[in-house]
């Protein structure tokens, strides 16, 4: 899960998808990063932490890190929050860029529309609640889509 600062949106996305995957019994390792380096080592934004906690998701122990090109190899799927993140990930990844792995998160919910998860950084708590709902709805689709194929692959249904 990638955004600009790894402070507001992508920590929520990491926490939400990890929470849903754990609940569904999926052995997934979800991580997040930012394309910028402004906040390396910091915990998520207070309002991201608060809104996550209100929804039963604890993101307080996450630490901001910057996206690195090796992430392109280390992860099967990379979700970005907006098209600027997409371009930045492409630049950072250089020769390791794999277009098939990278997708705008909201394209899982609204295929082909290339919608952004808006940056709540400059706004109020309401913006964080809106962003939480968008991310959670998209992550639900991811669980249904990829979680089902994992189960099938294991011959468990
Ligand atoms: P994020 O939001 O990309 O959702 O983590 C931002 C956090 C920090 C900054 C910009 C966006 N910043 O400019 O420091």
PDB file of C-alpha atoms and ligand atoms in Angstrom:
ATOM      1  CA  UNK A   1       0.000   0.000   0.000  1.00  0.00           C
ATOM      2  CA  UNK A   2       1.666   3.208  -1.160  1.00  0.00           C
ATOM      3  CA  UNK A   3       0.864   6.902  -0.765  1.00  0.00           C
ATOM      4  CA  UNK A   4       2.965  10.058  -0.633  1.00  0.00           C
ATOM      5  CA  UNK A   5       3.839  10.452   3.043  1.00  0.00           C
ATOM      6  CA  UNK A   6       3.071   6.962   4.474  1.00  0.00           C
ATOM      7  CA  UNK A   7       1.455   8.909   7.302  1.00  0.00           C
ATOM      8  CA  UNK A   8      -2.269   9.193   6.488  1.00  0.00           C
ATOM      9  CA  UNK A   9      -3.662   6.914   3.754  1.00  0.00           C
ATOM     10  CA  UNK A  10      -1.328   3.952   3.264  1.00  0.00           C
ATOM     11  CA  UNK A  11      -0.980   3.163   7.004  1.00  0.00           C
ATOM     12  CA  UNK A  12      -4.780   2.915   7.094  1.00  0.00           C
ATOM     13  CA  UNK A  13      -4.732   0.702   3.993  1.00  0.00           C
ATOM     14  CA  UNK A  14      -2.074  -1.567   5.503  1.00  0.00           C
ATOM     15  CA  UNK A  15      -3.973  -1.876   8.788  1.00  0.00           C
ATOM     16  CA  UNK A  16      -7.353  -2.434   7.170  1.00  0.00           C
ATOM     17  CA  UNK A  17      -6.241  -5.064   4.630  1.00  0.00           C
ATOM     18  CA  UNK A  18      -4.098  -6.912   7.202  1.00  0.00           C
ATOM     19  CA  UNK A  19      -7.043  -6.926   9.615  1.00  0.00           C
ATOM     20  CA  UNK A  20      -9.451  -8.260   6.990  1.00  0.00           C
ATOM     21  CA  UNK A  21      -6.957 -10.867   5.761  1.00  0.00           C
ATOM     22  CA  UNK A  22      -6.282 -12.106   9.301  1.00  0.00           C
ATOM     23  CA  UNK A  23     -10.010 -12.329   9.981  1.00  0.00           C
ATOM     24  CA  UNK A  24     -10.496 -14.312   6.756  1.00  0.00           C
ATOM     25  CA  UNK A  25      -7.719 -16.738   7.764  1.00  0.00           C
ATOM     26  CA  UNK A  26      -5.462 -15.660   4.892  1.00  0.00           C
ATOM     27  CA  UNK A  27      -1.705 -15.859   5.366  1.00  0.00           C
ATOM     28  CA  UNK A  28      -0.993 -12.455   3.828  1.00  0.00           C
ATOM     29  CA  UNK A  29       1.755 -10.019   4.767  1.00  0.00           C
ATOM     30  CA  UNK A  30       0.588  -6.475   4.107  1.00  0.00           C
ATOM     31  CA  UNK A  31       2.999  -3.543   4.285  1.00  0.00           C
ATOM     32  CA  UNK A  32       2.962   0.140   3.379  1.00  0.00           C
ATOM     33  CA  UNK A  33       5.384   2.827   2.273  1.00  0.00           C
ATOM     34  CA  UNK A  34       5.505   6.398   1.024  1.00  0.00           C
ATOM     35  CA  UNK A  35       7.175   7.724  -2.091  1.00  0.00           C
ATOM     36  CA  UNK A  36       8.442  10.770  -0.147  1.00  0.00           C
ATOM     37  CA  UNK A  37      10.918  10.796   2.705  1.00  0.00           C
ATOM     38  CA  UNK A  38       9.408  13.533   4.907  1.00  0.00           C
ATOM     39  CA  UNK A  39       8.311  11.391   7.843  1.00  0.00           C
ATOM     40  CA  UNK A  40      10.574   8.327   7.935  1.00  0.00           C
ATOM     41  CA  UNK A  41      10.392   6.515  11.285  1.00  0.00           C
ATOM     42  CA  UNK A  42       7.258   8.340  12.443  1.00  0.00           C
ATOM     43  CA  UNK A  43       4.014   6.703  13.572  1.00  0.00           C
ATOM     44  CA  UNK A  44       0.865   7.248  11.486  1.00  0.00           C
ATOM     45  CA  UNK A  45      -1.001  10.585  11.750  1.00  0.00           C
ATOM     46  CA  UNK A  46      -2.984  10.925  15.000  1.00  0.00           C
ATOM     47  CA  UNK A  47      -6.273  11.088  13.104  1.00  0.00           C
ATOM     48  CA  UNK A  48      -5.479   7.978  11.047  1.00  0.00           C
ATOM     49  CA  UNK A  49      -4.698   6.196  14.321  1.00  0.00           C
ATOM     50  CA  UNK A  50      -7.899   7.495  15.929  1.00  0.00           C
ATOM     51  CA  UNK A  51     -10.225   6.586  13.063  1.00  0.00           C
ATOM     52  CA  UNK A  52      -8.628   3.144  12.693  1.00  0.00           C
ATOM     53  CA  UNK A  53      -9.050   2.505  16.412  1.00  0.00           C
ATOM     54  CA  UNK A  54     -12.721   3.544  16.268  1.00  0.00           C
ATOM     55  CA  UNK A  55     -13.102   0.769  13.673  1.00  0.00           C
ATOM     56  CA  UNK A  56     -11.227  -1.827  15.726  1.00  0.00           C
ATOM     57  CA  UNK A  57      -7.935  -1.593  13.800  1.00  0.00           C
ATOM     58  CA  UNK A  58      -4.691  -0.806  15.644  1.00  0.00           C
ATOM     59  CA  UNK A  59      -2.095   0.934  13.461  1.00  0.00           C
ATOM     60  CA  UNK A  60      -0.191   2.607  16.311  1.00  0.00           C
ATOM     61  CA  UNK A  61       2.944   0.463  15.992  1.00  0.00           C
ATOM     62  CA  UNK A  62       3.508   1.169  12.285  1.00  0.00           C
ATOM     63  CA  UNK A  63       6.560   3.196  11.297  1.00  0.00           C
ATOM     64  CA  UNK A  64       6.834   5.308   8.177  1.00  0.00           C
ATOM     65  CA  UNK A  65       9.254   4.112   5.534  1.00  0.00           C
ATOM     66  CA  UNK A  66      10.035   5.096   1.971  1.00  0.00           C
ATOM     67  CA  UNK A  67       9.170   2.888  -1.001  1.00  0.00           C
ATOM     68  CA  UNK A  68      12.271   1.242  -2.464  1.00  0.00           C
ATOM     69  CA  UNK A  69      12.672  -0.415  -5.834  1.00  0.00           C
ATOM     70  CA  UNK A  70      13.199  -3.875  -4.296  1.00  0.00           C
ATOM     71  CA  UNK A  71       9.592  -3.665  -3.044  1.00  0.00           C
ATOM     72  CA  UNK A  72       8.620  -4.298  -6.648  1.00  0.00           C
ATOM     73  CA  UNK A  73      10.145  -7.783  -6.317  1.00  0.00           C
ATOM     74  CA  UNK A  74       9.213  -8.431  -2.686  1.00  0.00           C
ATOM     75  CA  UNK A  75       5.447  -7.978  -3.110  1.00  0.00           C
ATOM     76  CA  UNK A  76       2.935  -9.684  -5.397  1.00  0.00           C
ATOM     77  CA  UNK A  77       0.677  -6.666  -5.604  1.00  0.00           C
ATOM     78  CA  UNK A  78       1.285  -2.952  -5.067  1.00  0.00           C
ATOM     79  CA  UNK A  79      -1.655  -0.606  -4.559  1.00  0.00           C
ATOM     80  CA  UNK A  80      -1.238   3.134  -4.892  1.00  0.00           C
ATOM     81  CA  UNK A  81      -3.681   5.744  -3.607  1.00  0.00           C
ATOM     82  CA  UNK A  82      -3.460   8.182  -6.534  1.00  0.00           C
ATOM     83  CA  UNK A  83      -1.929   8.669  -9.958  1.00  0.00           C
ATOM     84  CA  UNK A  84       0.950  10.771  -8.601  1.00  0.00           C
ATOM     85  CA  UNK A  85       1.932   7.826  -6.387  1.00  0.00           C
ATOM     86  CA  UNK A  86       1.761   5.605  -9.490  1.00  0.00           C
ATOM     87  CA  UNK A  87       4.228   7.794 -11.382  1.00  0.00           C
ATOM     88  CA  UNK A  88       6.525   8.086  -8.359  1.00  0.00           C
ATOM     89  CA  UNK A  89       6.575   4.314  -7.802  1.00  0.00           C
ATOM     90  CA  UNK A  90       7.442   3.869 -11.473  1.00  0.00           C
ATOM     91  CA  UNK A  91      10.341   6.316 -11.171  1.00  0.00           C
ATOM     92  CA  UNK A  92      11.707   4.773  -7.977  1.00  0.00           C
ATOM     93  CA  UNK A  93      11.428   1.216  -9.340  1.00  0.00           C
ATOM     94  CA  UNK A  94      13.387   1.962 -12.514  1.00  0.00           C
ATOM     95  CA  UNK A  95      14.434  -1.343 -14.187  1.00  0.00           C
ATOM     96  CA  UNK A  96      12.416  -3.386 -11.668  1.00  0.00           C
ATOM     97  CA  UNK A  97       9.088  -1.728 -12.602  1.00  0.00           C
ATOM     98  CA  UNK A  98       6.366  -4.308 -13.280  1.00  0.00           C
ATOM     99  CA  UNK A  99       3.202  -2.698 -14.585  1.00  0.00           C
ATOM    100  CA  UNK A 100       1.181  -5.858 -13.956  1.00  0.00           C
ATOM    101  CA  UNK A 101       1.727  -5.605 -10.204  1.00  0.00           C
ATOM    102  CA  UNK A 102       0.729  -1.973  -9.706  1.00  0.00           C
ATOM    103  CA  UNK A 103      -2.851  -0.757  -9.484  1.00  0.00           C
ATOM    104  CA  UNK A 104      -4.787   2.214  -8.144  1.00  0.00           C
ATOM    105  CA  UNK A 105      -6.519   0.914  -5.033  1.00  0.00           C
ATOM    106  CA  UNK A 106      -9.926   2.313  -5.986  1.00  0.00           C
ATOM    107  CA  UNK A 107      -9.828   0.474  -9.333  1.00  0.00           C
ATOM    108  CA  UNK A 108     -10.688  -2.638  -7.296  1.00  0.00           C
ATOM    109  CA  UNK A 109     -13.939  -0.919  -6.316  1.00  0.00           C
ATOM    110  CA  UNK A 110     -14.587   1.077  -9.508  1.00  0.00           C
ATOM    111  CA  UNK A 111     -12.698  -0.765 -12.269  1.00  0.00           C
ATOM    112  CA  UNK A 112     -11.082   1.365 -14.941  1.00  0.00           C
ATOM    113  CA  UNK A 113     -12.131   4.721 -13.459  1.00  0.00           C
ATOM    114  CA  UNK A 114      -8.688   5.619 -12.088  1.00  0.00           C
ATOM    115  CA  UNK A 115     -10.126   7.352  -9.039  1.00  0.00           C
ATOM    116  CA  UNK A 116      -7.913   8.614  -6.214  1.00  0.00           C
ATOM    117  CA  UNK A 117      -8.122   8.143  -2.482  1.00  0.00           C
ATOM    118  CA  UNK A 118      -8.022  11.866  -1.581  1.00  0.00           C
ATOM    119  CA  UNK A 119      -5.224  13.068   0.670  1.00  0.00           C
ATOM    120  CA  UNK A 120      -6.768  13.953   4.063  1.00  0.00           C
ATOM    121  CA  UNK A 121      -3.504  15.562   5.287  1.00  0.00           C
ATOM    122  CA  UNK A 122      -4.735  19.193   5.088  1.00  0.00           C
ATOM    123  CA  UNK A 123      -8.314  18.541   6.177  1.00  0.00           C
ATOM    124  CA  UNK A 124     -10.393  17.681   9.225  1.00  0.00           C
ATOM    125  CA  UNK A 125     -11.285  14.387  10.932  1.00  0.00           C
ATOM    126  CA  UNK A 126     -14.255  13.966   8.600  1.00  0.00           C
ATOM    127  CA  UNK A 127     -11.853  13.472   5.696  1.00  0.00           C
ATOM    128  CA  UNK A 128     -10.157  10.617   7.530  1.00  0.00           C
ATOM    129  CA  UNK A 129     -13.509   8.885   8.075  1.00  0.00           C
ATOM    130  CA  UNK A 130     -14.320   9.215   4.363  1.00  0.00           C
ATOM    131  CA  UNK A 131     -10.917   7.863   3.381  1.00  0.00           C
ATOM    132  CA  UNK A 132     -11.299   4.993   5.852  1.00  0.00           C
ATOM    133  CA  UNK A 133     -14.596   3.941   4.253  1.00  0.00           C
ATOM    134  CA  UNK A 134     -13.215   4.103   0.683  1.00  0.00           C
ATOM    135  CA  UNK A 135     -10.150   2.059   1.597  1.00  0.00           C
ATOM    136  CA  UNK A 136     -12.183  -0.451   3.591  1.00  0.00           C
ATOM    137  CA  UNK A 137     -14.646  -0.999   0.724  1.00  0.00           C
ATOM    138  CA  UNK A 138     -11.789  -1.521  -1.746  1.00  0.00           C
ATOM    139  CA  UNK A 139     -10.032  -3.930   0.629  1.00  0.00           C
ATOM    140  CA  UNK A 140     -13.234  -5.927   0.978  1.00  0.00           C
ATOM    141  CA  UNK A 141     -13.201  -6.466  -2.796  1.00  0.00           C
ATOM    142  CA  UNK A 142      -9.534  -7.544  -2.640  1.00  0.00           C
ATOM    143  CA  UNK A 143     -10.355 -10.144   0.013  1.00  0.00           C
ATOM    144  CA  UNK A 144     -13.260 -11.497  -2.042  1.00  0.00           C
ATOM    145  CA  UNK A 145     -11.246 -11.536  -5.262  1.00  0.00           C
ATOM    146  CA  UNK A 146      -7.850 -12.846  -4.218  1.00  0.00           C
ATOM    147  CA  UNK A 147      -8.806 -14.576  -0.972  1.00  0.00           C
ATOM    148  CA  UNK A 148     -11.223 -16.843  -2.833  1.00  0.00           C
ATOM    149  CA  UNK A 149      -8.574 -17.864  -5.382  1.00  0.00           C
ATOM    150  CA  UNK A 150      -6.102 -18.696  -2.591  1.00  0.00           C
ATOM    151  CA  UNK A 151      -8.719 -20.936  -0.973  1.00  0.00           C
ATOM    152  CA  UNK A 152      -9.446 -22.598  -4.311  1.00  0.00           C
ATOM    153  CA  UNK A 153      -5.742 -23.097  -4.930  1.00  0.00           C
ATOM    154  CA  UNK A 154      -5.404 -24.956  -1.660  1.00  0.00           C
ATOM    155  CA  UNK A 155      -8.291 -27.205  -2.596  1.00  0.00           C
ATOM    156  CA  UNK A 156     -10.146 -26.168   0.525  1.00  0.00           C
ATOM    157  CA  UNK A 157     -13.587 -25.831  -1.002  1.00  0.00           C
TER     158      UNK A 157
HETATM  159  P1  LIG B   1      -0.344  10.649   2.910  1.00  0.00           P
HETATM  160  O1  LIG B   1      -0.572  12.195   3.278  1.00  0.00           O
HETATM  161  O2  LIG B   1       0.341  10.640   1.558  1.00  0.00           O
HETATM  162  O3  LIG B   1      -1.727  10.083   2.858  1.00  0.00           O
HETATM  163  O4  LIG B   1       0.502  10.047   4.003  1.00  0.00           O
HETATM  164  C1  LIG B   1       0.483  13.117   3.373  1.00  0.00           C
HETATM  165  C2  LIG B   1       1.264  13.154   4.494  1.00  0.00           C
HETATM  166  C3  LIG B   1       2.270  14.100   4.596  1.00  0.00           C
HETATM  167  C4  LIG B   1       2.478  14.993   3.574  1.00  0.00           C
HETATM  168  C5  LIG B   1       1.700  14.945   2.431  1.00  0.00           C
HETATM  169  C6  LIG B   1       0.697  13.998   2.342  1.00  0.00           C
HETATM  170  N1  LIG B   1       3.503  15.992   3.672  1.00  0.00           N
HETATM  171  O5  LIG B   1       3.602  16.836   2.787  1.00  0.00           O
HETATM  172  O6  LIG B   1       4.261  15.958   4.644  1.00  0.00           O
END
